[in-house]
XYZ file of C-alpha atoms in Angstrom:
677
model
C 164.682 107.579 63.318
C 160.384 108.583 64.933
C 158.426 108.404 61.418
C 158.262 104.695 61.853
C 155.910 105.497 65.076
C 152.692 107.123 64.239
C 152.180 103.725 61.706
C 152.848 101.496 64.020
C 150.402 102.682 66.468
C 147.604 103.192 63.837
C 148.216 99.721 62.317
C 148.061 98.090 65.915
C 144.574 99.734 66.183
C 143.512 98.143 63.027
C 144.246 95.064 63.399
C 142.064 95.144 66.989
C 139.096 94.396 66.615
C 137.980 96.436 70.768
C 139.665 99.620 69.405
C 138.832 99.790 66.204
C 135.157 100.570 67.026
C 134.218 103.803 67.206
C 133.535 104.993 70.863
C 131.196 108.315 70.788
C 132.398 111.217 71.452
C 135.374 111.023 73.090
C 136.962 109.642 70.161
C 135.469 112.450 66.760
C 137.457 110.071 64.656
C 136.622 107.920 62.304
C 140.103 105.542 61.954
C 139.986 103.490 58.888
C 138.054 107.099 57.460
C 140.985 109.615 58.419
C 143.383 108.604 59.146
C 144.568 105.059 58.169
C 145.123 106.522 54.514
C 146.957 109.502 55.583
C 149.671 107.089 57.239
C 149.440 104.635 54.634
C 150.228 107.187 52.192
C 152.939 109.102 54.193
C 154.647 106.942 55.781
C 154.887 102.385 55.056
C 157.658 103.408 52.311
C 159.773 103.449 55.482
C 158.521 102.016 58.295
C 156.854 99.176 56.428
C 157.485 95.182 55.682
C 160.272 95.335 53.241
C 161.857 98.400 54.385
C 162.233 99.471 58.007
C 164.043 102.542 58.956
C 166.080 102.796 61.491
C 166.239 99.397 62.448
C 162.123 99.466 63.754
C 159.519 96.762 62.712
C 155.969 96.797 64.237
C 155.292 93.978 62.611
C 155.187 92.299 65.317
C 152.564 95.019 67.807
C 149.548 93.584 66.443
C 147.022 93.323 69.582
C 145.828 95.307 72.613
C 148.568 93.848 74.713
C 151.031 95.088 72.435
C 149.991 98.620 72.045
C 150.141 98.674 75.873
C 153.673 97.523 76.084
C 154.602 100.585 73.548
C 152.761 103.102 73.871
C 156.111 106.105 74.256
C 155.721 105.150 70.480
C 151.917 107.708 70.713
C 154.711 110.956 72.158
C 156.715 109.959 69.399
C 154.758 110.503 66.917
C 152.411 113.694 69.089
C 156.415 115.235 69.155
C 157.314 114.655 65.942
C 154.134 115.661 63.606
C 153.652 118.977 66.269
C 157.625 119.593 65.217
C 156.910 119.151 61.619
C 158.903 116.696 61.156
C 155.841 113.871 59.337
C 156.534 113.108 56.799
C 159.648 113.965 56.360
C 160.167 115.214 52.973
C 158.935 118.601 52.320
C 158.034 118.287 48.857
C 155.323 116.346 50.097
C 152.439 119.075 49.569
C 149.811 116.455 49.788
C 150.012 116.160 53.568
C 148.077 118.998 54.639
C 148.130 121.288 57.612
C 144.401 119.595 58.119
C 146.358 115.676 58.072
C 148.654 116.909 60.516
C 145.550 118.967 62.369
C 143.351 114.967 62.858
C 146.288 112.826 62.941
C 147.050 114.838 66.564
C 143.533 114.763 67.935
C 142.841 111.172 67.243
C 146.422 110.741 68.967
C 145.458 112.921 72.210
C 141.806 111.012 72.017
C 143.176 107.668 72.248
C 145.686 108.994 75.343
C 141.979 110.131 76.656
C 140.081 107.342 76.349
C 142.519 104.109 77.092
C 145.128 105.879 79.854
C 142.382 107.182 82.054
C 140.980 103.522 82.121
C 145.223 102.325 82.732
C 147.342 101.525 84.907
C 149.368 104.546 83.538
C 146.951 107.419 84.720
C 147.783 105.894 88.717
C 151.319 105.496 87.941
C 152.770 109.143 89.519
C 156.335 108.685 87.430
C 159.116 108.167 89.803
C 160.008 110.648 92.575
C 163.411 110.489 92.738
C 165.967 111.255 95.981
C 166.540 114.577 95.966
C 170.214 116.007 96.721
C 170.227 120.418 97.941
C 171.280 121.967 95.403
C 174.248 125.283 96.501
C 170.889 127.203 96.539
C 169.056 125.280 98.247
C 171.514 125.147 100.383
C 172.569 127.982 101.165
C 168.350 129.555 101.605
C 167.635 126.842 103.628
C 170.806 127.401 105.916
C 169.596 130.503 106.788
C 165.762 129.754 107.138
C 167.318 127.264 109.331
C 168.879 129.426 111.745
C 167.883 132.706 110.855
C 171.370 133.709 109.797
C 172.744 135.697 106.786
C 175.575 133.863 106.240
C 177.100 131.725 102.880
C 177.799 128.517 104.106
C 178.292 127.059 100.588
C 181.099 129.183 99.978
C 183.007 129.000 103.211
C 182.880 125.227 102.595
C 183.928 125.992 99.217
C 180.916 124.282 97.772
C 181.200 124.911 93.812
C 178.215 126.109 91.923
C 176.632 123.324 89.963
C 177.891 123.419 86.168
C 175.570 125.190 83.714
C 174.243 122.986 81.297
C 170.691 123.253 79.581
C 167.972 122.379 81.802
C 167.945 122.751 85.098
C 170.866 122.253 88.010
C 168.263 120.488 90.279
C 166.995 117.305 88.392
C 167.942 114.113 90.862
C 170.626 112.451 87.991
C 172.585 115.120 87.691
C 173.728 115.775 91.183
C 176.288 113.542 93.064
C 177.831 114.140 96.272
C 181.707 112.542 96.327
C 183.936 112.031 98.436
C 185.215 115.508 98.051
C 181.978 117.339 98.445
C 181.114 115.835 101.347
C 184.575 117.297 102.835
C 183.148 120.418 101.452
C 179.928 119.960 103.957
C 181.883 119.437 106.915
C 183.922 122.491 106.112
C 180.788 124.453 105.564
C 178.708 123.174 108.913
C 182.303 124.519 111.037
C 181.866 127.398 109.539
C 178.227 127.456 109.797
C 178.398 127.111 113.791
C 181.618 129.300 114.440
C 179.346 131.575 112.440
C 176.130 131.538 115.141
C 178.076 130.617 117.948
C 181.404 132.221 118.417
C 180.186 135.794 116.287
C 179.609 138.928 119.151
C 175.394 139.271 119.402
C 176.067 142.571 121.283
C 177.619 144.049 117.715
C 175.009 141.979 114.959
C 171.342 142.914 115.940
C 170.617 139.538 113.616
C 173.098 137.421 115.187
C 171.620 138.306 118.741
C 168.357 137.456 117.136
C 169.137 133.704 115.573
C 170.566 132.668 118.687
C 167.570 133.135 121.167
C 165.538 131.916 118.457
C 167.435 128.463 118.378
C 168.500 128.061 122.069
C 164.388 128.401 122.755
C 165.898 126.378 126.741
C 169.227 127.230 128.253
C 170.499 125.649 131.741
C 168.344 127.032 135.055
C 168.089 125.741 138.507
C 164.648 124.108 137.056
C 166.926 122.929 133.996
C 169.673 120.705 134.052
C 172.238 121.614 130.534
C 171.183 118.024 129.701
C 167.074 118.886 129.540
C 168.098 121.712 128.277
C 170.200 120.550 125.794
C 167.236 117.964 124.305
C 164.974 120.758 124.114
C 166.933 122.773 121.302
C 167.724 119.869 119.327
C 164.141 118.502 119.359
C 162.990 121.020 117.490
C 166.428 122.331 115.614
C 166.121 118.774 114.327
C 162.712 118.399 113.529
C 163.655 121.922 111.471
C 166.605 120.724 110.450
C 165.030 116.918 108.619
C 161.884 118.585 107.654
C 159.714 115.866 109.989
C 158.253 115.215 112.383
C 161.211 112.844 114.335
C 161.661 110.043 116.994
C 162.966 110.144 120.447
C 166.411 107.530 119.641
C 166.958 109.915 116.721
C 167.560 112.746 119.543
C 169.051 110.328 122.345
C 171.473 109.355 119.599
C 172.619 112.610 119.230
C 172.408 113.886 123.521
C 175.533 111.112 124.090
C 177.168 113.877 122.687
C 176.313 116.215 124.484
C 176.481 114.452 127.236
C 180.265 113.219 126.281
C 180.594 116.797 125.626
C 179.625 118.131 128.939
C 181.668 115.694 130.673
C 184.794 116.427 129.247
C 184.131 120.689 130.605
C 182.509 121.970 128.179
C 180.043 124.999 128.440
C 176.309 123.886 126.569
C 176.961 126.034 123.760
C 179.594 123.956 123.214
C 178.224 120.766 123.703
C 175.142 121.928 122.016
C 177.308 122.404 118.919
C 179.180 119.060 119.370
C 175.448 117.962 118.483
C 174.858 120.236 115.799
C 176.776 119.289 113.432
C 176.818 115.981 112.581
C 172.411 116.807 111.739
C 174.199 119.098 109.114
C 175.765 116.651 107.472
C 172.847 114.080 107.701
C 171.538 112.971 105.264
C 168.172 113.970 106.572
C 169.268 117.717 106.146
C 171.666 117.428 102.833
C 168.949 114.896 101.033
C 165.161 115.665 100.236
C 163.709 112.099 101.879
C 160.494 111.365 101.546
C 157.953 108.781 103.402
C 159.891 105.564 103.335
C 163.530 106.752 102.617
C 163.060 109.457 105.481
C 161.076 106.070 107.903
C 157.962 108.235 108.035
C 155.995 105.881 105.853
C 153.556 107.231 102.693
C 149.499 107.795 103.104
C 147.911 104.635 101.733
C 145.530 106.027 99.532
C 141.495 106.176 100.483
C 139.030 108.623 100.519
C 139.318 109.581 104.158
C 143.521 110.250 104.063
C 143.322 111.470 100.285
C 140.637 114.553 101.737
C 138.265 114.414 99.446
C 140.706 113.682 96.600
C 139.389 110.309 95.937
C 139.239 109.221 92.758
C 137.606 105.943 90.888
C 140.243 102.795 90.970
C 143.121 105.219 93.175
C 142.637 102.873 96.139
C 142.742 99.850 94.158
C 146.624 97.728 94.948
C 147.663 97.539 91.432
C 147.342 101.208 90.773
C 150.946 101.189 93.277
C 150.583 104.938 94.496
C 151.332 106.128 97.793
C 149.507 109.593 98.517
C 152.728 111.687 99.847
C 152.580 112.538 103.852
C 151.849 115.976 104.331
C 155.388 117.230 105.897
C 156.633 115.656 101.962
C 154.430 118.004 100.671
C 155.001 120.826 102.250
C 158.383 120.291 101.355
C 157.746 119.584 97.094
C 155.911 122.701 97.731
C 158.582 125.157 99.662
C 161.628 123.969 97.313
C 159.090 123.911 94.418
C 158.418 127.603 94.974
C 160.702 128.584 97.244
C 163.475 126.707 97.340
C 164.443 126.672 100.931
C 162.830 124.398 103.355
C 159.110 124.938 104.790
C 158.050 127.692 107.005
C 156.078 128.496 110.554
C 153.472 127.650 108.868
C 153.295 124.850 106.330
C 154.464 122.608 109.566
C 152.071 123.768 111.480
C 149.073 122.526 108.607
C 151.318 119.419 108.143
C 151.632 118.950 111.650
C 148.019 118.667 111.862
C 147.201 116.805 108.848
C 145.307 119.641 106.168
C 147.555 120.503 104.027
C 146.781 118.166 101.624
C 143.144 119.221 102.405
C 142.590 120.706 98.427
C 141.210 124.592 100.080
C 143.913 125.058 102.394
C 146.379 123.665 99.622
C 144.969 126.497 97.425
C 145.723 128.512 100.039
C 149.009 127.717 100.437
C 150.040 128.259 96.946
C 148.489 131.800 96.904
C 150.298 132.443 100.025
C 153.445 131.836 98.396
C 153.394 133.040 95.604
C 152.527 136.279 97.191
C 155.665 135.807 98.677
C 158.580 137.614 98.069
C 160.858 133.935 98.158
C 158.870 133.221 94.867
C 161.311 134.529 93.229
C 163.205 132.076 93.127
C 160.775 130.685 90.634
C 162.295 133.107 88.675
C 166.253 132.978 89.985
C 166.413 129.332 89.937
C 163.335 128.195 87.166
C 163.985 131.064 84.645
C 167.010 131.893 84.960
C 167.800 128.084 82.877
C 165.133 127.378 81.533
C 165.478 130.105 78.620
C 169.785 129.772 79.464
C 170.260 133.595 80.747
C 173.632 131.879 82.374
C 174.681 132.365 79.048
C 174.772 135.940 78.959
C 177.727 136.664 80.849
C 179.681 134.629 78.421
C 177.604 135.551 75.135
C 180.051 135.791 71.898
C 179.256 139.595 70.827
C 182.040 141.911 71.621
C 183.409 144.913 72.378
C 185.422 145.474 69.168
C 181.980 144.979 67.587
C 179.848 146.458 69.309
C 181.173 149.116 71.887
C 177.298 150.428 73.482
C 178.190 146.225 75.055
C 179.269 147.398 78.601
C 178.691 145.200 81.791
C 176.353 147.386 82.787
C 174.400 147.076 79.510
C 174.445 143.581 80.148
C 172.849 143.564 83.632
C 170.009 145.611 82.374
C 169.332 142.757 79.497
C 169.882 140.041 82.398
C 167.530 142.134 84.295
C 164.879 143.258 81.909
C 164.600 139.887 81.853
C 163.856 138.773 84.989
C 162.121 141.844 85.940
C 159.805 140.165 83.167
C 159.335 137.284 84.344
C 158.693 137.669 87.848
C 156.235 140.236 86.952
C 154.007 137.234 85.325
C 153.535 135.846 89.385
C 153.414 139.240 91.118
C 150.425 140.452 88.582
C 149.186 136.393 87.634
C 149.326 137.902 83.466
C 148.360 135.527 80.927
C 152.372 133.112 80.567
C 151.345 134.052 76.442
C 152.913 137.797 77.136
C 155.852 135.688 76.184
C 155.309 135.592 73.308
C 154.016 139.620 73.238
C 153.361 142.017 75.184
C 152.585 145.266 75.479
C 155.166 146.660 77.841
C 158.830 145.400 79.392
C 161.545 146.726 82.107
C 164.320 149.147 80.963
C 166.496 151.690 83.117
C 168.513 154.428 80.772
C 170.999 152.410 78.975
C 168.883 149.425 77.708
C 166.354 152.368 76.544
C 168.569 153.558 74.661
C 169.568 150.165 72.360
C 166.096 150.322 72.126
C 165.375 153.481 71.187
C 163.058 153.724 73.366
C 162.812 157.715 74.417
C 162.233 159.082 77.885
C 164.337 157.554 80.394
C 166.608 158.359 82.675
C 168.474 156.762 85.662
C 169.958 153.070 86.640
C 166.915 152.264 87.850
C 164.810 149.953 86.131
C 161.093 150.301 85.733
C 158.635 149.335 83.982
C 157.314 150.818 80.055
C 154.522 150.825 77.900
C 155.475 150.230 73.744
C 154.436 151.150 71.185
C 154.591 149.021 68.077
C 157.566 151.726 66.202
C 159.452 150.277 70.004
C 160.108 146.241 67.487
C 159.675 145.418 71.363
C 157.534 142.413 72.994
C 157.764 138.968 74.537
C 160.411 137.678 74.501
C 162.063 137.478 71.529
C 162.182 141.042 71.317
C 164.161 140.793 74.395
C 168.208 142.222 73.542
C 169.478 139.124 76.693
C 168.015 136.577 74.595
C 168.957 138.461 71.008
C 172.510 138.943 72.852
C 173.499 135.319 73.241
C 172.364 133.511 69.958
C 174.168 136.129 68.612
C 178.026 135.878 67.148
C 181.251 137.704 67.395
C 180.858 140.078 65.192
C 177.380 138.937 63.686
C 174.243 137.299 64.755
C 173.870 134.135 63.950
C 170.138 133.260 62.774
C 170.978 129.261 63.484
C 171.157 130.370 66.384
C 168.197 132.179 67.005
C 166.328 128.853 65.825
C 167.433 126.586 68.154
C 166.614 128.384 70.547
C 162.681 129.531 69.824
C 162.862 125.415 69.413
C 164.509 124.229 72.326
C 163.293 126.416 75.241
C 159.936 128.451 72.778
C 158.698 125.633 71.645
C 160.138 122.174 73.339
C 160.910 120.247 69.786
C 164.968 120.972 69.897
C 166.342 119.823 65.822
C 169.454 116.556 66.758
C 172.532 117.444 67.357
C 173.663 118.868 64.484
C 176.320 116.390 61.798
C 179.903 116.358 62.688
C 180.917 118.617 59.548
C 178.150 121.359 60.245
C 179.210 124.601 60.465
C 181.902 124.001 58.034
C 180.886 126.084 54.886
C 182.100 124.056 51.399
C 183.340 125.811 48.669
C 181.056 124.258 46.031
C 181.614 124.979 41.874
C 178.281 123.644 41.320
C 176.828 126.843 42.567
C 177.029 130.405 42.829
C 179.192 132.511 45.098
C 176.248 133.607 47.800
C 175.939 137.964 47.534
C 175.240 137.555 51.166
C 174.724 135.234 54.602
C 171.342 133.887 53.662
C 172.452 132.194 50.638
C 175.357 131.178 52.416
C 173.941 129.108 54.895
C 171.078 128.464 52.317
C 173.769 126.607 50.757
C 175.059 125.195 53.686
C 171.643 124.107 53.824
C 171.020 122.826 50.543
C 173.376 119.155 52.616
C 171.229 116.744 52.380
C 172.146 116.021 56.114
C 171.246 119.553 57.344
C 168.187 119.471 55.155
C 166.098 118.248 57.284
C 166.636 121.077 61.004
C 167.692 123.919 58.975
C 164.311 124.478 57.073
C 162.604 124.337 60.865
C 165.546 126.995 62.230
C 166.957 128.973 60.140
C 163.114 130.555 58.716
C 162.538 131.084 62.701
C 165.978 132.601 63.055
C 166.330 134.988 59.421
C 162.740 136.385 61.194
C 165.603 137.969 63.940
C 167.727 139.736 61.579
C 165.835 143.420 62.132
C 168.316 143.063 65.311
C 171.415 142.883 65.177
C 173.489 141.129 67.813
C 172.980 143.086 70.877
C 169.454 144.367 70.149
C 169.566 147.082 68.422
C 166.780 147.740 65.941
C 168.048 147.952 62.712
C 166.431 148.167 58.295
C 169.544 146.728 56.467
C 172.665 144.863 56.340
C 175.998 145.805 54.542
C 174.398 148.570 52.489
C 170.555 146.443 51.606
C 167.206 145.861 53.123
C 167.505 143.218 56.031
C 165.974 139.587 54.560
C 163.187 138.976 57.161
C 161.260 136.599 55.456
C 160.447 133.173 56.291
C 158.729 129.916 55.953
C 158.232 126.828 57.950
C 156.922 123.339 57.098
C 152.692 123.647 57.293
C 152.860 127.020 57.707
C 152.042 130.380 55.744
C 155.473 132.492 54.827
C 155.902 135.043 57.115
C 157.424 138.313 57.476
C 159.571 139.455 60.604
C 159.141 139.433 63.909
C 155.764 140.316 64.368
C 154.892 136.963 61.664
C 157.098 135.625 63.383
C 155.172 136.304 66.696
C 152.606 134.597 65.025
C 153.507 132.037 63.554
C 153.755 131.128 68.040
C 150.017 132.115 68.429
C 149.226 130.196 65.723
C 151.175 127.462 67.717
C 150.780 128.980 71.533
C 149.356 125.444 72.707
C 152.696 123.969 71.495
C 153.999 127.261 73.951
C 151.833 126.666 77.068
C 152.380 122.633 76.958
C 156.615 123.221 77.208
C 156.440 125.762 79.658
C 154.108 122.946 81.361
C 156.613 120.265 80.636
C 159.346 122.389 82.027
C 157.504 123.844 84.982
C 156.819 120.368 86.268
C 160.786 119.229 85.500
C 161.576 121.716 87.564
C 159.341 121.114 90.414
C 159.686 117.174 90.215
C 163.355 116.478 89.567
C 163.040 114.727 86.463
C 162.420 114.087 82.743
C 158.950 113.661 82.157
C 157.855 109.868 80.772
C 154.992 108.209 79.376
C 153.148 108.513 83.120
C 153.012 112.095 83.254
C 151.823 112.760 79.497
C 147.782 112.559 81.222
C 148.007 115.759 84.062
C 150.167 117.602 80.719
C 147.382 117.357 78.819
C 145.132 118.371 81.497
C 147.500 120.670 83.410
C 147.750 123.111 79.710
C 143.722 122.072 79.639
C 142.937 124.124 82.938
C 145.520 126.828 81.955
C 143.215 127.909 78.803
C 140.109 127.909 80.774
C 141.285 130.515 83.323
C 142.879 132.906 80.648
C 146.412 131.299 80.608
C 147.322 132.885 84.408
C 151.199 132.071 86.027
C 148.714 130.964 89.226
C 146.993 128.640 87.191
C 150.682 126.719 85.306
C 151.874 126.103 89.128
C 148.324 125.399 91.015
C 147.974 122.519 88.307
C 151.271 121.129 89.152
C 150.797 121.221 92.905
C 147.409 119.486 92.418
C 148.801 117.092 90.029
C 149.245 113.007 90.528
C 153.173 113.127 90.001
C 153.675 116.008 92.300
C 150.884 114.546 95.907
C 151.716 110.699 94.822
C 154.656 108.521 94.707
C 155.198 104.725 93.810
C 154.416 102.176 96.802
C 157.318 100.328 97.229
C 156.256 96.695 95.095
C 156.641 93.474 96.181
C 157.535 90.077 94.572
C 154.492 89.206 93.598
C 153.700 93.122 91.603
C 156.425 92.540 89.136
C 155.252 91.205 86.179
C 152.573 94.081 86.282
C 154.833 96.103 87.139
C 156.704 95.330 83.768
C 153.371 95.498 82.282
C 153.225 98.514 82.992
C 156.151 99.859 82.418
C 156.308 97.941 78.999
C 155.920 101.492 77.155
C 158.782 102.910 77.859
C 160.654 100.088 76.237
C 161.585 99.523 73.400
C 160.235 96.281 70.317
């Protein structure tokens, strides 16, 4: 239970004179007048001195130091308010939408006024060591050696398990002995393809070998010297950073040993390349201290004009990452592969982190076809499209659901998302739009006339098509359906989790079981049956948020075909969420989401930041998230504004510096907000 959060925080502020005073325009609310009475009336009963629901007591939080030590509660309170979970009593009609808005505004104001002047703002958050995903590994092999070769499959490297979230999160990637052996197998297969193939029959292979062998033995150049020239360039690109002479010297020992045994130049070179392809410097994205490069201490000069008040303070314990580390972060974020020659050149010159240069590179990279990786890797995982192939609706119940139709469903969604990038459209198109992408088979499922052939193409939508945005796409509607019917709870949960970023709590063990209750009348339809189930007190809190969203989509059957009736009765697609007016159908639901568009945009920022940084968001990231969302609002919510905001953020461009023993106490104070009372 998180309902204690707001009360705890605000109680602290009442007792703290330095925070109780009004702070002018930055603090738009009078706390004692506007906030405290609401919290006292609606929250104190469960989280006061006598009753400590969830085992939470805030009696010890009575000064500024304790407030700073547990400020993660601010985000918990904010999340509960956004989700409509506070107050928890659905009969508490005295807590009005305006009250909710005032509390949210006050929390945001306090985050702004306090955190921008605290170590929290200076802390860029953790920068975990990141292993290449299977897709990143294959892409990197391709771009490093310029070959079209599926190295991961050749080595038996399996795809990452599909989970809710992203498969590039550092905490979910582990290299065990079995995987390491597969990397060795993949390296052997890759080098065999490169060196043993016949370049006379494969023009791309010939070009790849010419690009690698920038030097070959001659009268003027010994085998040793030629191999060193090749390795200096190859290793630098493989490790994605400058290399020192010692690193090359160690590889040259292998070259010389091979040459002494009578092996030819290419065989000797191959012996030195294999260790590079299985090195941690290749398989992991090691930055600065981990790679031995060292970070760039913060200063006005090294910050290329981006210095901010207090950033050069040693207490901030933050380091601006090197230009080479920035090039790597940028390329794997936007392209899921290693930096190209232009990024390398800018990093070598120390110019990449200059704001104007970096902005130009973001535009260039988003326009490059390789940026389709944002769709293939980010969007497919965020929207859970990987579930579509194994979706539950069966052909026995829905004969039109062929594999080719499923392919068209997925292509519609990926083309739509990629179009946000290529045309730099508003991300609010995800809520509603006047266009989509279909082929003949999908258009037939949608009842859209005039489309023929297997090729996907963009079509304009009319109101009678009942499409536009994610909610009208068969991919989403199918992956959230049952074998023979729709599944409103799954559809509602998808909206809460994916679009709003407020997933419901895990269901109780007996969830999904419909028990007969003699006191209740026999349900006439599935909606009534679900309503009886949801009347269980342990289920009601979640179902009041989930079910109205799902039933608003009941005009779509299990594969997204529009219908007006279910079982001979008109579709019941009405609903009401806590704190909102009643709405009807998908159009009413879209209006609800537009009213919550700040929450939708914030969630998209959180998801993109999570994907870009390879870790879950923490309290330190909140100001960056707010700043990106605010910048998007002032730029018509363009897709490029989202990407630019992530790349320009502190968490993306900085890392925590190594802490000395003398910094331990200060570090504990900064991290304290992540600890529970």
